[in-house]
Amino acid sequence: MNEDITRRLREAAGAHQPDRARMLARVERGTADRAVRHRTRSLARNWPKAALAGFAIVGMLATGGLAVAGIVQTPPPSKPPTAPTTPSPSPTLPASPTPSPPAVQAPPTAAPAAPHPTPRPTPPPDTRIQNGPLWSNGTLGPRNTRYWAQSDLTLRTTQPLTSLTVELRIAQTGDVRDTGNWRTLPSDDFTFTVQEAGGALVYRWVLKPGRTVPTGEHVFAGQYNHATGVRDPGDDDYRVDARTSGGSAAVWGGFAPGGRTGDPLPSAGPGR
């Protein structure tokens, strides 16, 4: 609103041209009118007042013109300075790390292959498979199944035996029950028993008095059922006590997996 009024006053002041001759004419005309109504003496007496009035009117007009010119020439109030806007710094993103090239590894040096020794059965701890004229080996039968098994003891002697006791102990690992036994020597030469004792199924053959076991290789086997699955024979063991003309001997050990696949499987029953 103030700017609009200021603009209009400036335009009016610029267009205003004071007419001095006209103002003087109006003063003279007013003076002449007074002279007609009054006498000459009165005109002479009142002339200073009229002159003063005219000069006052001129002064007022001049003063008004100066005031209008002053208003027009007065510059509009300046706006308060505005603080410069400082641009916000843009965030600086961290530089992407330059991937390091993969380290080149030297190819591993192949170590010379160690020679493979010939595999040999490792006897169970606390065993003695050979003593004096005796040699022994305990194995599992070649035709074992998930329900049934056979444990074989092979005994060799280089001298005739006048006394012999063979004992197989099959640990009770679950549902272990006797299903038969056999040996390669005549059954009439031995007293045989099978029973559970000390958490195991025990097969025992005892040579009868007056009988002799010849030199050579002989087999004693115990047969049994067991719980379904692969049975662990780790707690099974055997023991052989014998006597010759030169003295006594004893061997013992455990049963390793595998069997004498070349030997036929004798059937259990009397006379074997």
Short mmCIF file of N, CA, C and O in Angstrom, two decimals, residues 20-92:
data_model
loop_
_atom_site.label_atom_id
_atom_site.label_comp_id
_atom_site.label_asym_id
_atom_site.label_seq_id
_atom_site.Cartn_x
_atom_site.Cartn_y
_atom_site.Cartn_z
N ARG A 20 2.64 30.87 -12.08
CA ARG A 20 2.84 32.08 -11.27
C ARG A 20 2.06 33.27 -11.82
O ARG A 20 1.50 34.06 -11.05
N ALA A 21 2.03 33.39 -13.12
CA ALA A 21 1.28 34.54 -13.71
C ALA A 21 -0.18 34.48 -13.35
O ALA A 21 -0.82 35.50 -13.08
N ARG A 22 -0.71 33.28 -13.36
CA ARG A 22 -2.14 33.12 -13.01
C ARG A 22 -2.39 33.49 -11.57
O ARG A 22 -3.39 34.14 -11.23
N MET A 23 -1.44 33.04 -10.69
CA MET A 23 -1.63 33.38 -9.27
C MET A 23 -1.54 34.90 -9.06
O MET A 23 -2.34 35.47 -8.30
N LEU A 24 -0.67 35.56 -9.75
CA LEU A 24 -0.56 37.01 -9.60
C LEU A 24 -1.79 37.72 -10.15
O LEU A 24 -2.27 38.72 -9.61
N ALA A 25 -2.32 37.15 -11.25
CA ALA A 25 -3.54 37.75 -11.83
C ALA A 25 -4.69 37.67 -10.86
O ALA A 25 -5.50 38.60 -10.73
N ARG A 26 -4.79 36.49 -10.17
CA ARG A 26 -5.87 36.33 -9.22
C ARG A 26 -5.69 37.32 -8.06
O ARG A 26 -6.66 37.86 -7.54
N VAL A 27 -4.45 37.54 -7.67
CA VAL A 27 -4.21 38.52 -6.59
C VAL A 27 -4.62 39.92 -7.04
O VAL A 27 -5.28 40.69 -6.31
N GLU A 28 -4.21 40.28 -8.25
CA GLU A 28 -4.54 41.61 -8.76
C GLU A 28 -6.05 41.77 -8.93
O GLU A 28 -6.62 42.84 -8.67
N ARG A 29 -6.72 40.70 -9.36
CA ARG A 29 -8.16 40.79 -9.56
C ARG A 29 -8.86 41.01 -8.24
O ARG A 29 -9.81 41.76 -8.13
N GLY A 30 -8.39 40.30 -7.17
CA GLY A 30 -8.99 40.52 -5.86
C GLY A 30 -8.74 41.94 -5.37
O GLY A 30 -9.60 42.56 -4.73
N THR A 31 -7.61 42.49 -5.66
CA THR A 31 -7.30 43.85 -5.24
C THR A 31 -8.17 44.86 -5.94
O THR A 31 -8.65 45.84 -5.35
N ALA A 32 -8.39 44.65 -7.26
CA ALA A 32 -9.21 45.58 -8.04
C ALA A 32 -10.64 45.60 -7.55
O ALA A 32 -11.29 46.63 -7.48
N ASP A 33 -11.15 44.39 -7.18
CA ASP A 33 -12.55 44.31 -6.69
C ASP A 33 -12.70 45.12 -5.41
O ASP A 33 -13.72 45.76 -5.16
N ARG A 34 -11.67 45.05 -4.55
CA ARG A 34 -11.75 45.82 -3.31
C ARG A 34 -11.71 47.32 -3.56
O ARG A 34 -12.38 48.08 -2.88
N ALA A 35 -11.01 47.75 -4.56
CA ALA A 35 -10.90 49.19 -4.85
C ALA A 35 -12.22 49.77 -5.31
O ALA A 35 -12.56 50.92 -5.07
N VAL A 36 -13.00 48.97 -6.00
CA VAL A 36 -14.30 49.45 -6.49
C VAL A 36 -15.22 49.69 -5.31
O VAL A 36 -15.99 50.64 -5.28
N ARG A 37 -15.23 48.73 -4.34
CA ARG A 37 -16.16 48.87 -3.24
C ARG A 37 -15.74 49.91 -2.24
O ARG A 37 -16.54 50.39 -1.47
N HIS A 38 -14.45 50.22 -2.15
CA HIS A 38 -13.97 51.19 -1.15
C HIS A 38 -13.39 52.41 -1.84
O HIS A 38 -13.06 52.36 -3.04
N ARG A 39 -13.14 53.28 -1.05
CA ARG A 39 -12.60 54.53 -1.59
C ARG A 39 -11.13 54.37 -1.84
O ARG A 39 -10.51 53.43 -1.37
N THR A 40 -10.55 55.30 -2.54
CA THR A 40 -9.14 55.25 -2.90
C THR A 40 -8.28 55.26 -1.67
O THR A 40 -7.28 54.60 -1.57
N ARG A 41 -8.70 56.05 -0.68
CA ARG A 41 -7.91 56.11 0.55
C ARG A 41 -7.86 54.79 1.25
O ARG A 41 -6.84 54.36 1.77
N SER A 42 -9.05 54.14 1.22
CA SER A 42 -9.08 52.80 1.88
C SER A 42 -8.20 51.84 1.15
O SER A 42 -7.54 51.00 1.75
N LEU A 43 -8.18 51.98 -0.21
CA LEU A 43 -7.32 51.06 -0.98
C LEU A 43 -5.87 51.31 -0.65
O LEU A 43 -5.09 50.38 -0.48
N ALA A 44 -5.55 52.61 -0.56
CA ALA A 44 -4.15 52.88 -0.24
C ALA A 44 -3.79 52.41 1.15
O ALA A 44 -2.67 51.99 1.41
N ARG A 45 -4.77 52.55 2.05
CA ARG A 45 -4.49 52.12 3.43
C ARG A 45 -4.40 50.60 3.54
O ARG A 45 -3.62 50.09 4.33
N ASN A 46 -5.18 49.86 2.82
CA ASN A 46 -5.22 48.36 2.95
C ASN A 46 -4.29 47.65 1.96
O ASN A 46 -4.27 46.41 1.93
N TRP A 47 -3.57 48.34 1.15
CA TRP A 47 -2.71 47.66 0.17
C TRP A 47 -1.61 46.82 0.84
O TRP A 47 -1.37 45.68 0.42
N PRO A 48 -1.03 47.30 1.84
CA PRO A 48 0.01 46.41 2.44
C PRO A 48 -0.55 45.09 2.93
O PRO A 48 0.05 44.06 2.79
N LYS A 49 -1.80 45.15 3.46
CA LYS A 49 -2.40 43.89 3.94
C LYS A 49 -2.68 42.94 2.79
O LYS A 49 -2.46 41.73 2.87
N ALA A 50 -3.17 43.52 1.70
CA ALA A 50 -3.45 42.65 0.55
C ALA A 50 -2.17 42.08 -0.01
O ALA A 50 -2.11 40.91 -0.41
N ALA A 51 -1.16 42.92 -0.08
CA ALA A 51 0.12 42.41 -0.60
C ALA A 51 0.66 41.29 0.28
O ALA A 51 1.15 40.27 -0.19
N LEU A 52 0.52 41.54 1.55
CA LEU A 52 1.00 40.49 2.47
C LEU A 52 0.19 39.20 2.31
O LEU A 52 0.72 38.09 2.35
N ALA A 53 -1.11 39.35 2.13
CA ALA A 53 -1.93 38.15 1.93
C ALA A 53 -1.54 37.42 0.67
O ALA A 53 -1.47 36.19 0.63
N GLY A 54 -1.28 38.19 -0.38
CA GLY A 54 -0.86 37.52 -1.63
C GLY A 54 0.45 36.79 -1.48
O GLY A 54 0.62 35.67 -1.94
N PHE A 55 1.37 37.53 -0.80
CA PHE A 55 2.65 36.84 -0.59
C PHE A 55 2.50 35.57 0.26
O PHE A 55 3.18 34.56 0.06
N ALA A 56 1.56 35.61 1.22
CA ALA A 56 1.33 34.41 2.06
C ALA A 56 0.79 33.25 1.25
O ALA A 56 1.18 32.10 1.42
N ILE A 57 -0.15 33.63 0.32
CA ILE A 57 -0.71 32.55 -0.53
C ILE A 57 0.36 31.96 -1.41
O ILE A 57 0.48 30.72 -1.57
N VAL A 58 1.19 32.83 -2.00
CA VAL A 58 2.29 32.31 -2.84
C VAL A 58 3.22 31.43 -2.03
O VAL A 58 3.68 30.38 -2.45
N GLY A 59 3.51 31.93 -0.79
CA GLY A 59 4.42 31.11 0.06
C GLY A 59 3.81 29.77 0.39
O GLY A 59 4.50 28.76 0.43
N MET A 60 2.47 29.80 0.67
CA MET A 60 1.84 28.50 0.98
C MET A 60 1.89 27.56 -0.21
O MET A 60 2.16 26.37 -0.07
N LEU A 61 1.61 28.09 -1.41
CA LEU A 61 1.67 27.24 -2.60
C LEU A 61 3.07 26.72 -2.82
O LEU A 61 3.30 25.55 -3.17
N ALA A 62 4.03 27.62 -2.65
CA ALA A 62 5.42 27.17 -2.85
C ALA A 62 5.81 26.12 -1.83
O ALA A 62 6.46 25.12 -2.15
N THR A 63 5.37 26.41 -0.55
CA THR A 63 5.70 25.42 0.49
C THR A 63 5.06 24.07 0.21
O THR A 63 5.64 23.01 0.40
N GLY A 64 3.78 24.09 -0.26
CA GLY A 64 3.11 22.81 -0.61
C GLY A 64 3.81 22.08 -1.72
O GLY A 64 3.97 20.86 -1.70
N GLY A 65 4.25 22.87 -2.74
CA GLY A 65 4.99 22.21 -3.83
C GLY A 65 6.27 21.58 -3.36
O GLY A 65 6.64 20.48 -3.75
N LEU A 66 6.97 22.34 -2.47
CA LEU A 66 8.22 21.76 -1.95
C LEU A 66 7.96 20.49 -1.13
O LEU A 66 8.73 19.53 -1.16
N ALA A 67 6.83 20.55 -0.34
CA ALA A 67 6.53 19.34 0.47
C ALA A 67 6.24 18.14 -0.41
O ALA A 67 6.69 17.02 -0.16
N VAL A 68 5.43 18.41 -1.49
CA VAL A 68 5.13 17.28 -2.42
C VAL A 68 6.39 16.79 -3.09
O VAL A 68 6.64 15.58 -3.23
N ALA A 69 7.25 17.75 -3.51
CA ALA A 69 8.51 17.33 -4.15
C ALA A 69 9.37 16.55 -3.19
O ALA A 69 10.02 15.57 -3.54
N GLY A 70 9.36 16.99 -1.90
CA GLY A 70 10.17 16.24 -0.90
C GLY A 70 9.66 14.83 -0.71
O GLY A 70 10.42 13.88 -0.56
N ILE A 71 8.29 14.73 -0.69
CA ILE A 71 7.74 13.36 -0.53
C ILE A 71 8.09 12.49 -1.71
O ILE A 71 8.45 11.31 -1.59
N VAL A 72 7.99 13.13 -2.95
CA VAL A 72 8.29 12.34 -4.16
C VAL A 72 9.74 11.93 -4.19
O VAL A 72 10.10 10.84 -4.58
N GLN A 73 10.63 12.88 -3.80
CA GLN A 73 12.05 12.58 -3.91
C GLN A 73 12.58 11.70 -2.79
O GLN A 73 13.69 11.23 -2.85
N THR A 74 11.76 11.56 -1.70
CA THR A 74 12.25 10.72 -0.58
C THR A 74 12.29 9.26 -1.00
O THR A 74 11.28 8.71 -1.44
N PRO A 75 13.40 8.62 -0.97
CA PRO A 75 13.47 7.20 -1.42
C PRO A 75 12.71 6.32 -0.45
O PRO A 75 12.59 6.61 0.73
N PRO A 76 12.09 5.28 -0.98
CA PRO A 76 11.36 4.33 -0.12
C PRO A 76 12.29 3.69 0.90
O PRO A 76 13.49 3.55 0.65
N PRO A 77 11.72 3.37 2.04
CA PRO A 77 12.59 2.72 3.06
C PRO A 77 13.16 1.41 2.54
O PRO A 77 12.47 0.62 1.88
N SER A 78 14.41 1.28 2.79
CA SER A 78 15.09 0.06 2.30
C SER A 78 14.70 -1.14 3.15
O SER A 78 14.45 -1.02 4.35
N LYS A 79 14.63 -2.23 2.51
CA LYS A 79 14.31 -3.48 3.21
C LYS A 79 15.48 -3.91 4.08
O LYS A 79 16.63 -3.64 3.75
N PRO A 80 15.16 -4.53 5.21
CA PRO A 80 16.27 -5.00 6.07
C PRO A 80 17.13 -6.00 5.33
O PRO A 80 16.62 -6.82 4.56
N PRO A 81 18.41 -5.87 5.51
CA PRO A 81 19.31 -6.81 4.78
C PRO A 81 19.01 -8.25 5.20
O PRO A 81 18.75 -8.55 6.35
N THR A 82 19.01 -9.05 4.21
CA THR A 82 18.78 -10.49 4.42
C THR A 82 20.12 -11.21 4.48
O THR A 82 20.97 -11.01 3.61
N ALA A 83 20.25 -12.01 5.53
CA ALA A 83 21.52 -12.74 5.68
C ALA A 83 21.67 -13.72 4.53
O ALA A 83 20.72 -14.40 4.16
N PRO A 84 22.84 -13.72 3.95
CA PRO A 84 23.04 -14.66 2.82
C PRO A 84 22.87 -16.11 3.30
O PRO A 84 23.30 -16.47 4.37
N THR A 85 22.21 -16.84 2.44
CA THR A 85 21.98 -18.27 2.76
C THR A 85 23.22 -19.07 2.43
O THR A 85 23.70 -19.04 1.29
N THR A 86 23.73 -19.69 3.46
CA THR A 86 24.94 -20.53 3.26
C THR A 86 24.50 -21.91 2.81
O THR A 86 23.74 -22.58 3.52
N PRO A 87 24.90 -22.35 1.65
CA PRO A 87 24.48 -23.69 1.19
C PRO A 87 25.03 -24.76 2.11
O PRO A 87 26.17 -24.70 2.56
N SER A 88 24.12 -25.69 2.42
CA SER A 88 24.54 -26.81 3.28
C SER A 88 25.51 -27.69 2.53
O SER A 88 25.30 -28.02 1.36
N PRO A 89 26.59 -28.03 3.21
CA PRO A 89 27.57 -28.90 2.51
C PRO A 89 26.95 -30.26 2.24
O PRO A 89 26.28 -30.84 3.08
N SER A 90 27.13 -30.70 1.03
CA SER A 90 26.61 -32.04 0.69
C SER A 90 27.45 -33.10 1.36
O SER A 90 28.66 -32.97 1.48
N PRO A 91 26.78 -34.16 1.86
CA PRO A 91 27.56 -35.21 2.55
C PRO A 91 28.55 -35.87 1.62
O PRO A 91 28.25 -36.13 0.44
N THR A 92 29.71 -36.07 2.14
CA THR A 92 30.77 -36.72 1.37
C THR A 92 30.71 -38.22 1.59
O THR A 92 30.81 -38.68 2.72
#
